[in-house]
Tab-separated table of C-alpha atoms and ligand atoms in Angstrom:
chain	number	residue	atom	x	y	z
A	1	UNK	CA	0.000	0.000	0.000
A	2	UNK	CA	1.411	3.630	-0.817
A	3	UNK	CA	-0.291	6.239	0.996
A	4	UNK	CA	1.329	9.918	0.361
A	5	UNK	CA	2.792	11.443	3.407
A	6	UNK	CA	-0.016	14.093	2.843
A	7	UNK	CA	-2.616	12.104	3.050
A	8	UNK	CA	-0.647	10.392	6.042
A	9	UNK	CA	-0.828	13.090	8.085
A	10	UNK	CA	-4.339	14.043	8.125
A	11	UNK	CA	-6.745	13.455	10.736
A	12	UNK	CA	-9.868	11.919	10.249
A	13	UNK	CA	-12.623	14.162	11.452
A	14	UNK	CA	-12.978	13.747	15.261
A	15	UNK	CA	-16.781	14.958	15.457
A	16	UNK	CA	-17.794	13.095	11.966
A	17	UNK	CA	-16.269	10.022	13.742
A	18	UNK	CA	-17.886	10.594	17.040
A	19	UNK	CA	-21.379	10.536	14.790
A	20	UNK	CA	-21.156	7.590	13.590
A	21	UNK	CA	-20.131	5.842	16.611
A	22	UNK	CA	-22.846	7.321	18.288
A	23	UNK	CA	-24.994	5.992	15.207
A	24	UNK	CA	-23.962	2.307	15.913
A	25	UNK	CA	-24.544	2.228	19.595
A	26	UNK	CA	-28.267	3.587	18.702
A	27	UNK	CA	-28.609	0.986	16.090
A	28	UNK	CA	-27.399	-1.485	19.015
A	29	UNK	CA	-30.151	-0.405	21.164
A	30	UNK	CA	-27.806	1.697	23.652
A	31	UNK	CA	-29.368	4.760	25.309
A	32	UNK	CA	-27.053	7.266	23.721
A	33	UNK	CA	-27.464	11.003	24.240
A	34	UNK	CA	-25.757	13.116	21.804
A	35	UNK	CA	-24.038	16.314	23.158
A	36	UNK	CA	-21.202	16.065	20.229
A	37	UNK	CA	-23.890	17.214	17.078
A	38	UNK	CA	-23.105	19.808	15.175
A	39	UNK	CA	-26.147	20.549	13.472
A	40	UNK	CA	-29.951	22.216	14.423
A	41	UNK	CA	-32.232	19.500	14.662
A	42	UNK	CA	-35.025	21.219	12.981
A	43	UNK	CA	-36.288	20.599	9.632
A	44	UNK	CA	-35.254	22.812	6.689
A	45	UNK	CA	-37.194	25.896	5.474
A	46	UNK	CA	-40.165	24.872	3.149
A	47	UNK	CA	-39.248	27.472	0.839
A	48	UNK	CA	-35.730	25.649	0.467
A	49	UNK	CA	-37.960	22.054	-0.042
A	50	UNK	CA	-40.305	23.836	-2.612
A	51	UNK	CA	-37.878	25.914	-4.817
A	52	UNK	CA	-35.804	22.375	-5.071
A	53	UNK	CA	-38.434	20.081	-5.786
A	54	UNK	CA	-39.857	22.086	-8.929
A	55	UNK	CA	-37.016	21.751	-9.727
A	56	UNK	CA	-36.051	18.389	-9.660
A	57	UNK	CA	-39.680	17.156	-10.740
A	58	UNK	CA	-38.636	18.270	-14.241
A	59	UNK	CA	-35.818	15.512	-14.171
A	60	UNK	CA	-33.726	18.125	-16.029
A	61	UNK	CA	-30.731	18.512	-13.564
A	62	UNK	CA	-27.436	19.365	-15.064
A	63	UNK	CA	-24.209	20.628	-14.357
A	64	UNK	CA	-24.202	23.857	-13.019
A	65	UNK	CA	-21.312	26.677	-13.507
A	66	UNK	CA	-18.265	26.113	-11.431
A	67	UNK	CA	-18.831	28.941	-9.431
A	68	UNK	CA	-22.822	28.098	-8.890
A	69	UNK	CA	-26.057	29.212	-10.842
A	70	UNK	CA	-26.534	32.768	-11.217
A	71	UNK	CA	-29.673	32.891	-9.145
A	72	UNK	CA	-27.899	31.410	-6.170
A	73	UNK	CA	-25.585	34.284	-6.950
A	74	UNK	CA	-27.847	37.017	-6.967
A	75	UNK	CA	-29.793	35.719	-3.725
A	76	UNK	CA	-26.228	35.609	-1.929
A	77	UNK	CA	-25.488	39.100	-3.538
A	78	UNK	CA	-28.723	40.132	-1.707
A	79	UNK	CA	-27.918	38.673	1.420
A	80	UNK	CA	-24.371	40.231	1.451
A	81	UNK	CA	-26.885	44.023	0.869
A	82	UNK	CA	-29.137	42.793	3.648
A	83	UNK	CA	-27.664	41.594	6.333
A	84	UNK	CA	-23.945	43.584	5.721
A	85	UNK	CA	-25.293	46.376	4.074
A	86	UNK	CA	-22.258	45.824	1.868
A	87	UNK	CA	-22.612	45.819	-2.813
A	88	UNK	CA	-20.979	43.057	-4.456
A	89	UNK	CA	-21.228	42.027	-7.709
A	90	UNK	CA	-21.450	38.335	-9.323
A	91	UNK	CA	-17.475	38.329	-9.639
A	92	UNK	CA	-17.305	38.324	-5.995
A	93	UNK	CA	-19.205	35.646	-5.167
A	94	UNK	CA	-18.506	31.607	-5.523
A	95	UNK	CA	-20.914	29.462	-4.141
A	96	UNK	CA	-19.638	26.227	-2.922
A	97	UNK	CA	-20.443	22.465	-1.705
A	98	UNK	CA	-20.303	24.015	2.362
A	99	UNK	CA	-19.016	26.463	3.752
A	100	UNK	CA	-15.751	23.583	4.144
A	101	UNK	CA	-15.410	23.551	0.891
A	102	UNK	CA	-15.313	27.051	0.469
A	103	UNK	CA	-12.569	27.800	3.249
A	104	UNK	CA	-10.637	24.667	1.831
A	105	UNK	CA	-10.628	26.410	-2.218
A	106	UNK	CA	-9.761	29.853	-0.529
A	107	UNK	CA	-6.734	28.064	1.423
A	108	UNK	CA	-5.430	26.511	-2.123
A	109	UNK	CA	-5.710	29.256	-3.557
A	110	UNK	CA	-4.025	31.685	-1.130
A	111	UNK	CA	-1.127	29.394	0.259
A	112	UNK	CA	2.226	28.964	-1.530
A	113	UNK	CA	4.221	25.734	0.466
A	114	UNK	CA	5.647	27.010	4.286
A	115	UNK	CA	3.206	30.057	3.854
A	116	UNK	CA	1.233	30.230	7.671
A	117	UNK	CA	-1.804	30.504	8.646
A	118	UNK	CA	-3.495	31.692	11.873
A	119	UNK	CA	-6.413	30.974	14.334
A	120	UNK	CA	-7.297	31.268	17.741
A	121	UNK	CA	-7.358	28.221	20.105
A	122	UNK	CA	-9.939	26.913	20.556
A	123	UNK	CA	-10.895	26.238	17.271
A	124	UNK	CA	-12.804	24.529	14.315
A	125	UNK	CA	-11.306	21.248	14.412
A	126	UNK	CA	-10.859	21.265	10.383
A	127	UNK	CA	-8.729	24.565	10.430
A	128	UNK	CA	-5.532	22.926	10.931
A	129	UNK	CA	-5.946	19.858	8.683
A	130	UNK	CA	-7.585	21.967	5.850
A	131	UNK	CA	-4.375	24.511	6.103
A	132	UNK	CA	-2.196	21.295	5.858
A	133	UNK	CA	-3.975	19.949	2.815
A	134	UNK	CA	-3.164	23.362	0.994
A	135	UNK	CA	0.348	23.370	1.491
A	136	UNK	CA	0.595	25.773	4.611
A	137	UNK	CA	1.570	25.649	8.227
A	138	UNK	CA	-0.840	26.111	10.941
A	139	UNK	CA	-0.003	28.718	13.880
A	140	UNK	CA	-2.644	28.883	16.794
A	141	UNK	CA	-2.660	31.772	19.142
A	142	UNK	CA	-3.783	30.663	22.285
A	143	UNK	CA	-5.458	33.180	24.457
A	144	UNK	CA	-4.482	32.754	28.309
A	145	UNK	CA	-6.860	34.448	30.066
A	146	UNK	CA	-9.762	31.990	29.848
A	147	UNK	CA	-12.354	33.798	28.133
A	148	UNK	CA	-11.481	32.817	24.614
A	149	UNK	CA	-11.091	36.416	23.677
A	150	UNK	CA	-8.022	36.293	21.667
A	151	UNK	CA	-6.694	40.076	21.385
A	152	UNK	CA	-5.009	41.137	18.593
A	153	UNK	CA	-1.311	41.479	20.057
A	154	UNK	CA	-1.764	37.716	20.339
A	155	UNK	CA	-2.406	37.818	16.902
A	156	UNK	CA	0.564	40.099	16.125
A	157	UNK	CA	2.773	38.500	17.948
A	158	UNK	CA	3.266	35.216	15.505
A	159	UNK	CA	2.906	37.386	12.158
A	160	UNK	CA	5.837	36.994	10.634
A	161	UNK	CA	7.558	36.900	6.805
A	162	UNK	CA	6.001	33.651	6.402
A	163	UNK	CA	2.226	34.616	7.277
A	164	UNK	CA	-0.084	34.316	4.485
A	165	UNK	CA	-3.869	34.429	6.383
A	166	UNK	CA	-5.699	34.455	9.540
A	167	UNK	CA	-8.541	32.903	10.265
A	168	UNK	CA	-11.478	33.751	12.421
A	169	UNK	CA	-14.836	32.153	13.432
A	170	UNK	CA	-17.451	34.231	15.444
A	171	UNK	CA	-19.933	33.149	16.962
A	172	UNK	CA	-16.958	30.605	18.054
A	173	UNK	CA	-17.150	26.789	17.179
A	174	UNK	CA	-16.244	25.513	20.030
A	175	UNK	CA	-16.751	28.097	22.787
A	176	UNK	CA	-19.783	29.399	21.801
A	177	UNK	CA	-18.159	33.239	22.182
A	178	UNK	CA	-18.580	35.921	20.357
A	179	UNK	CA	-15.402	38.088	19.523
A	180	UNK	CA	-15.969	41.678	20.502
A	181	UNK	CA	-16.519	44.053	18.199
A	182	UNK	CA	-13.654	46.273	18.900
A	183	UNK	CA	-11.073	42.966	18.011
A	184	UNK	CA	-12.339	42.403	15.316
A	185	UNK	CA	-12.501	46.119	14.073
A	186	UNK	CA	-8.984	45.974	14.498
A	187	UNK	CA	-7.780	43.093	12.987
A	188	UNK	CA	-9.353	44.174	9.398
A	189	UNK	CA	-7.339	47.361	9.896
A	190	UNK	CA	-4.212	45.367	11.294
A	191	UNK	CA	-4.713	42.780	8.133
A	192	UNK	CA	-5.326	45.287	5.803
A	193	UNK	CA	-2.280	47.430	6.668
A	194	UNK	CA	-0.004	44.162	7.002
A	195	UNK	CA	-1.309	42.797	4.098
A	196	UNK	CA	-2.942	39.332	5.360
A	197	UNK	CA	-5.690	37.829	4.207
A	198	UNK	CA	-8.469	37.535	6.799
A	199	UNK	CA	-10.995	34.528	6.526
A	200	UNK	CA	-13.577	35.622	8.413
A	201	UNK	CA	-15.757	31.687	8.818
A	202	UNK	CA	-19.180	33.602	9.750
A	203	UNK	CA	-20.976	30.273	9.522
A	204	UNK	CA	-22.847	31.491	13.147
A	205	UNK	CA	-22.883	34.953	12.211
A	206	UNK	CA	-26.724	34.883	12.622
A	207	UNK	CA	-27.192	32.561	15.631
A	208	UNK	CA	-26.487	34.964	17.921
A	209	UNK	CA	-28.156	35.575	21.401
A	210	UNK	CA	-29.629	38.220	24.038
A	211	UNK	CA	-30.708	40.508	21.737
A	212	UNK	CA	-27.077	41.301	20.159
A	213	UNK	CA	-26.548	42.404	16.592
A	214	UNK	CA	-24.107	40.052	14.149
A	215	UNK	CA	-21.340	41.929	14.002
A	216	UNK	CA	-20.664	42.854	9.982
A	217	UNK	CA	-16.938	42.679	9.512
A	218	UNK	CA	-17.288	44.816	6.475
A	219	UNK	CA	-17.970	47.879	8.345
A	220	UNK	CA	-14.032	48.114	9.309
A	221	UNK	CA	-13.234	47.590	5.845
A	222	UNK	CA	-11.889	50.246	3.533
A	223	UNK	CA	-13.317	49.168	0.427
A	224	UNK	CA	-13.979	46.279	-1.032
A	225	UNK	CA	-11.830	46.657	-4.344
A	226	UNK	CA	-9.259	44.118	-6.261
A	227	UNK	CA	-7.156	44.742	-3.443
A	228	UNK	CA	-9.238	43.618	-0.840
A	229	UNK	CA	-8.118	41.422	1.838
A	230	UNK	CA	-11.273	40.303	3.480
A	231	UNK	CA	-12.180	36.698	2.366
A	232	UNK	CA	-16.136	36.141	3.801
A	233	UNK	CA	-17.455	32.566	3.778
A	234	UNK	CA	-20.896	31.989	4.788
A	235	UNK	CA	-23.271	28.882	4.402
A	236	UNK	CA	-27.014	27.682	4.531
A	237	UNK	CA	-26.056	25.174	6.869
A	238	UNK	CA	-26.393	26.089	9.986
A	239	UNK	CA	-28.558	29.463	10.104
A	240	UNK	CA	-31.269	27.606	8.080
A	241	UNK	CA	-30.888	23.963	9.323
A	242	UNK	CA	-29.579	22.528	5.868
A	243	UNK	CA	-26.405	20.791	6.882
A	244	UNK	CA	-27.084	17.782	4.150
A	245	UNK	CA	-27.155	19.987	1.277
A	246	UNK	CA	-24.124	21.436	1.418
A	247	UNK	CA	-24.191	24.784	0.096
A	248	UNK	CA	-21.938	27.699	1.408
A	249	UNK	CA	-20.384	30.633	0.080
A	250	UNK	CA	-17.517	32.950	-0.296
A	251	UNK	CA	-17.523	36.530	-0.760
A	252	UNK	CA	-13.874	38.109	-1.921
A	253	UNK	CA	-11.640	40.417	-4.352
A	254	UNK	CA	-12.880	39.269	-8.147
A	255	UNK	CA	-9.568	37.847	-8.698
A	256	UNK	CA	-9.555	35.491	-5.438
A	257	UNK	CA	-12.994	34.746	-6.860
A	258	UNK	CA	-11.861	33.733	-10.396
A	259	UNK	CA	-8.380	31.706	-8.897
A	260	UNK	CA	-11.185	30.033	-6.428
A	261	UNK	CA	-13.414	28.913	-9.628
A	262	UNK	CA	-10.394	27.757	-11.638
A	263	UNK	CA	-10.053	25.029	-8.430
A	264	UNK	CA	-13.104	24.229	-8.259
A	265	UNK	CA	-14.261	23.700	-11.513
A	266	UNK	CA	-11.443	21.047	-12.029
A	267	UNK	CA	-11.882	19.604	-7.924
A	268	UNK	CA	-15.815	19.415	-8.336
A	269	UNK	CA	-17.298	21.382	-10.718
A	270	UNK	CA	-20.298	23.923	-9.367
A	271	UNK	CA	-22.210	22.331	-6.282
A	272	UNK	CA	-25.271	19.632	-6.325
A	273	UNK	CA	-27.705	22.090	-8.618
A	274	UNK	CA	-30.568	20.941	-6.766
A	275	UNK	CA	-29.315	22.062	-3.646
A	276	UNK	CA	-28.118	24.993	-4.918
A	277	UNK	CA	-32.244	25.596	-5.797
A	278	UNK	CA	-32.732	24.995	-2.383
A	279	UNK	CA	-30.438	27.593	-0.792
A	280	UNK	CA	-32.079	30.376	-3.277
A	281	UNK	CA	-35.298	29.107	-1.791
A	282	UNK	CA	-33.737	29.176	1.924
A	283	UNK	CA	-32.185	32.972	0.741
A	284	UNK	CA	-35.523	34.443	-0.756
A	285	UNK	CA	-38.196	32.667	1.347
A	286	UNK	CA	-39.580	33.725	4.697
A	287	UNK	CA	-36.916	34.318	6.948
A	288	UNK	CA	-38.675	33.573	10.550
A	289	UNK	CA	-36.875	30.186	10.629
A	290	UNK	CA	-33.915	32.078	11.820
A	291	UNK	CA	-35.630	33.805	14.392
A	292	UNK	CA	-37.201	30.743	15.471
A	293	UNK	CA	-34.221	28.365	15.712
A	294	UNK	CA	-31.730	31.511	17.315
A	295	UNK	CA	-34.962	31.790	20.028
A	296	UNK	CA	-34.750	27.819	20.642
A	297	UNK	CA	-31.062	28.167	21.055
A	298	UNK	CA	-30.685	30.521	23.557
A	299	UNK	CA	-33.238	29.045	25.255
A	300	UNK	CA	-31.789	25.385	25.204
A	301	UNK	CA	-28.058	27.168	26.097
A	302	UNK	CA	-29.734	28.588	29.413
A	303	UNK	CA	-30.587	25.311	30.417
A	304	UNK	CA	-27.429	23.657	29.611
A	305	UNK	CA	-25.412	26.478	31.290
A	306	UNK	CA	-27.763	26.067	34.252
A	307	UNK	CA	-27.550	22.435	34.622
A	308	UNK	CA	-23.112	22.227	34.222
A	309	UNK	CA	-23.035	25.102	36.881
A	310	UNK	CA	-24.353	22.619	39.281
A	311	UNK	CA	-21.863	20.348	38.958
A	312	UNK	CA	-18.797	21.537	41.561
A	313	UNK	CA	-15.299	22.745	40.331
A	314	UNK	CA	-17.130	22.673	35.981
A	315	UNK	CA	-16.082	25.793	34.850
A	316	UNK	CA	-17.779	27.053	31.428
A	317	UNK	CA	-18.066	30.246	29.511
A	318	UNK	CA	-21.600	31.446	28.881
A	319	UNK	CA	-22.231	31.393	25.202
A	320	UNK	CA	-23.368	34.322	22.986
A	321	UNK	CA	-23.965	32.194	19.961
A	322	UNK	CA	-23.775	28.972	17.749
A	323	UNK	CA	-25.265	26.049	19.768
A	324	UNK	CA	-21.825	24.756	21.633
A	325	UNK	CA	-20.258	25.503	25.021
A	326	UNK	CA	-17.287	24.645	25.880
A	327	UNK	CA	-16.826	23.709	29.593
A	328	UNK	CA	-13.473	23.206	31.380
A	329	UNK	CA	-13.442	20.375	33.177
A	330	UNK	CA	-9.742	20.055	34.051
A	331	UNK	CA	-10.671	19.490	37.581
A	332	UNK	CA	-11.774	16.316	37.365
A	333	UNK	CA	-9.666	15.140	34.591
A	334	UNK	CA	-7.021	16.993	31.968
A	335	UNK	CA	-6.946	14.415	29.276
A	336	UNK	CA	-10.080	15.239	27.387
A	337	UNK	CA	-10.142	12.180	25.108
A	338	UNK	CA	-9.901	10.089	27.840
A	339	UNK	CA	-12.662	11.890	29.860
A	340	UNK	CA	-14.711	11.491	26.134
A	341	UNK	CA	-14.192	8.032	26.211
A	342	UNK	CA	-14.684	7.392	29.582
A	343	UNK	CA	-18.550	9.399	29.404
A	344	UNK	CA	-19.137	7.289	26.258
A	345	UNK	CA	-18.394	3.972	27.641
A	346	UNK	CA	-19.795	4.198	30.885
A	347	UNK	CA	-23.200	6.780	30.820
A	348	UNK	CA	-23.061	6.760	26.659
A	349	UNK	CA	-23.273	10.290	26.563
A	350	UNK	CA	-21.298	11.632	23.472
A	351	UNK	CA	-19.054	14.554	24.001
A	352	UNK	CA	-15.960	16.123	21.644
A	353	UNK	CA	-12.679	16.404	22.728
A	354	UNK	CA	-11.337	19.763	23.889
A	355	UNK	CA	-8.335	18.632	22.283
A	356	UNK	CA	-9.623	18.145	18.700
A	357	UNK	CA	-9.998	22.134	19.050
A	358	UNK	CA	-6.348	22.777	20.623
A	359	UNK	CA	-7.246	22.875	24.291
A	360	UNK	CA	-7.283	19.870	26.871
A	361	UNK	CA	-9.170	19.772	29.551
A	362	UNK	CA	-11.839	21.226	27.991
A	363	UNK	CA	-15.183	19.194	26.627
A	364	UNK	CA	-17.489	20.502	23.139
A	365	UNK	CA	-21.084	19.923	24.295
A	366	UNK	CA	-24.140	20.922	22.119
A	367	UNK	CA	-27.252	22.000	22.908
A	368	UNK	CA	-28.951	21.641	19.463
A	369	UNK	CA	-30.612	18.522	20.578
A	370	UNK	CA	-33.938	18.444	22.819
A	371	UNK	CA	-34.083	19.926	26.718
A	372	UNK	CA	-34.934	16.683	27.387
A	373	UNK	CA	-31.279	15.033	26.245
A	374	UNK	CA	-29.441	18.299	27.447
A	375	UNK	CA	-30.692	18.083	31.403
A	376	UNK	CA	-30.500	14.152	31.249
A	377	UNK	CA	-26.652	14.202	29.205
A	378	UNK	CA	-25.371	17.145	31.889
A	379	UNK	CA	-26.882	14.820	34.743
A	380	UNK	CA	-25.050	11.707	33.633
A	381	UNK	CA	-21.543	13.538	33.107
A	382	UNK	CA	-21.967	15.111	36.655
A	383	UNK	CA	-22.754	11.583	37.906
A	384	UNK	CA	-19.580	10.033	36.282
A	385	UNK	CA	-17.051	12.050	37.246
A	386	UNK	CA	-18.828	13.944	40.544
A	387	UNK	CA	-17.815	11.511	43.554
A	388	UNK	CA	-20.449	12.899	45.700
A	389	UNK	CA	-22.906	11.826	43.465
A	390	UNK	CA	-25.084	8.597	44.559
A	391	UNK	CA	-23.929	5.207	44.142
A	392	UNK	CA	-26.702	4.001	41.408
A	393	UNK	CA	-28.015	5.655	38.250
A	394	UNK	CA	-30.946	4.914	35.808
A	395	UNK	CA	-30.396	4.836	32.499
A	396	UNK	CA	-34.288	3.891	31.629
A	397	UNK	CA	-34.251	0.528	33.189
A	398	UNK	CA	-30.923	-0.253	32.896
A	399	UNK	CA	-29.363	0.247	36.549
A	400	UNK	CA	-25.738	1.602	36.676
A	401	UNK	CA	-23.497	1.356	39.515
A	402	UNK	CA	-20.184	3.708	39.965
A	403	UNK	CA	-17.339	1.583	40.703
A	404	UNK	CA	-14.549	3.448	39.461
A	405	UNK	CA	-13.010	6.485	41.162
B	501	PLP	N1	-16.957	26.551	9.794
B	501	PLP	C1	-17.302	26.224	11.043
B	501	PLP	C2	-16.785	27.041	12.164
B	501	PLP	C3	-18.115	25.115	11.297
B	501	PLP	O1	-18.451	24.808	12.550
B	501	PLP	C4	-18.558	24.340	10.205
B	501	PLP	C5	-19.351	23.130	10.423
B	501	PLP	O2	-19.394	22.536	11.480
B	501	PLP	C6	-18.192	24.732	8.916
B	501	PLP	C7	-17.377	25.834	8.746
B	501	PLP	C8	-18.604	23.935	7.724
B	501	PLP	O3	-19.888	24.222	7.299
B	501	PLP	P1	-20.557	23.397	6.123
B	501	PLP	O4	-21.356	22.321	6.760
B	501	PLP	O5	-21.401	24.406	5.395
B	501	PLP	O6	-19.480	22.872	5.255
């Protein structure tokens, strides 16, 4: 067997793994609660289901441009006027199978080899993989203070010849946080003066909470000419509850747009066209979906936050956004796969790795699932590892009993 060295040292995806092993120990019968998702349980707008069926009940579907159809186009162009208040024009836009595939196609076509790339710990477990399957090297910043608000002298700090990009996701996947508005204000003026492509991942940029705004990156931007540095990549995924038909987006100088189609239309040509019909129906449709799912959200976060505060010596950030926290729970153990494991095996609750996202210690739980499964999964981690907890535990009429430490 020859595998390349590349392909050797990539990770599989920890939380696409941790889905299917939660998958099998359903199938199996096991009472599995799933606080690992990454995805809003909800079903997808009916607009999106409408505008893609007519479609597809013609049984013409055919390739589409590399860069996507130009109505997807225009309802992204929209969007960008709507919720950025910022005019771009079809050569800025390249629509994409996920927002994943658009940050990967703006990586390949930004890095040369040994060219760096930066992000804040903790962070979206692909970041460092995807930077490493274009070539680059990736540098994390990690903030010390313990409110994941990386500042930008962190950030300035590892710039050096060598530093082709930063990359930043707010609403944060895994923490949950929010940058503030100031930060980033200043690092589109830092990478703008320095000359450093910014990535701004705003796939929560909507799913925000108590009442806050999104914050619109554009609005610290000088312009957005040929020489723009600001690389935007958005996606129906998340905001809209369409995970499975992979659309995203990426908004950027016309010539990062063209370089970005060239890729694409020899790695996959445009994306899925009848998912592409379903994220103009998503785009153009009634929007209350989003309003709906953010209000389910925060009020599914309250009760997670609530419930891990009980448990002594847990200590977690409270989120403004996305649908993950991300508690520390060094206290009662610092290896976090090992803690993972050890909830999986013995209450079969499924939890991520703090380590996947470049801090131990730490756990990724979701509260996209039902109240039900958060205040049940929260009460089975604090009975695993709490050792004032009672001796026996439920798990419908399965009785457990905690013999280990
Ligand atoms: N960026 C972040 C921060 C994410 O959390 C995810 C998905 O989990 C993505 C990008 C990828 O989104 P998509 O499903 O549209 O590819």
């Amino acid at each position: 067997m020859s595998i390349s060295q590349l392909a050797r040292s990539i990770k599989e995806s920890a939380t696409l793994k941790l889905n299917e092993t939660a998958a099998i120990l359903r199938d199996k019968g096991e009472p599995v609660i799933h606080l690992g998702g990454g995805e809003p349980k909800g079903r997808a707008p009916i607009d999106a289901i409408t505008t893609a069926s007519s479609m597809m009940v013609t049984g013409e579907v055919r390739y589409s441009p590399a860069d996507g159809i130009p109505s997807l186009k225009k309802a992204i162009i929209r969007y960008t006027e709507e919720c950025y208040n910022r005019v771009v024009t079809p050569a800025n836009v390249i629509a994409s199978s996920g927002a994943k595939q658009s940050i990967m196609v703006a990586l390949q076509t930004l890095l040369e080899p040994k060219d760096e790339v930066i992000f804040a710990a903790p962070y979206w477990v692909s970041y460092p993989e995807m930077v490493k399957l274009a070539g680059g090297v990736p540098v994390v910043v990690t903030p010390e203070d313990g409110t994941f608000q990386p500042t930008i002298e962190e950030f300035a700090a590892l710039v050096g010849s060598y530093t082709k990009a930063i990359i930043i996701n707010s609403p944060n996947n895994p923490s949950g946080v929010m940058y503030k508005k100031d930060f980033i204000a200043e690092l589109v003026q830092f990478c703008e003066k320095k000359g450093i492509y910014l990535i701004m991942d705003d796939t929560y940029n909507r799913l925000v909470f108590d009442g806050q705004a999104p914050i619109n990156c554009y609005e610290f931007a000088k312009d957005f000419s040929e020489h723009s540095k600001l690389i935007v990549i958005n996606c129906v995924s998340k905001m809209y509850a369409m995970t499975g038909f992979r659309i995203g987006w990426t908004v950027a100088a016309k010539e990062i747009v063209q370089a970005m189609t060239n890729i694409q239309s020899q790695q996959t040509s445009g994306p899925a066209t009848p998912s592409q019909w379903a994220a103009v129906g998503a785009l153009t449709g009634v929007q209350s979906s989003i309003d709906g799912l953010r209000m389910t959200l925060e009020n599914a976060r309250n009760v997670m936050i609530a419930r891990l505060n009980m448990i002594p010596g847990v200590k977690v950030v409270k989120p403004n956004g996305t649908f993950y926290c991300f508690p520390d729970f060094s206290a009662y153990e610092k290896d976090s796969a090992k803690l993972c494991q050890m909830l999986l095996d013995k209450v079969r609750v499924v939890t991520v790795p703090g380590k996947e996202f470049g801090m131990d210690g730490h756990l990724r739980l979701s509260y996209c699932g039902s109240l039900k499964e958060i205040k049940e999964g929260v009460e089975r981690i604090q009975w695993a590892i709490d050792p004032n907890s009672p001796n026996e535990l439920y798990l419908g009429d399965r009785k457990l009993v905690r013999d280990w430490a």
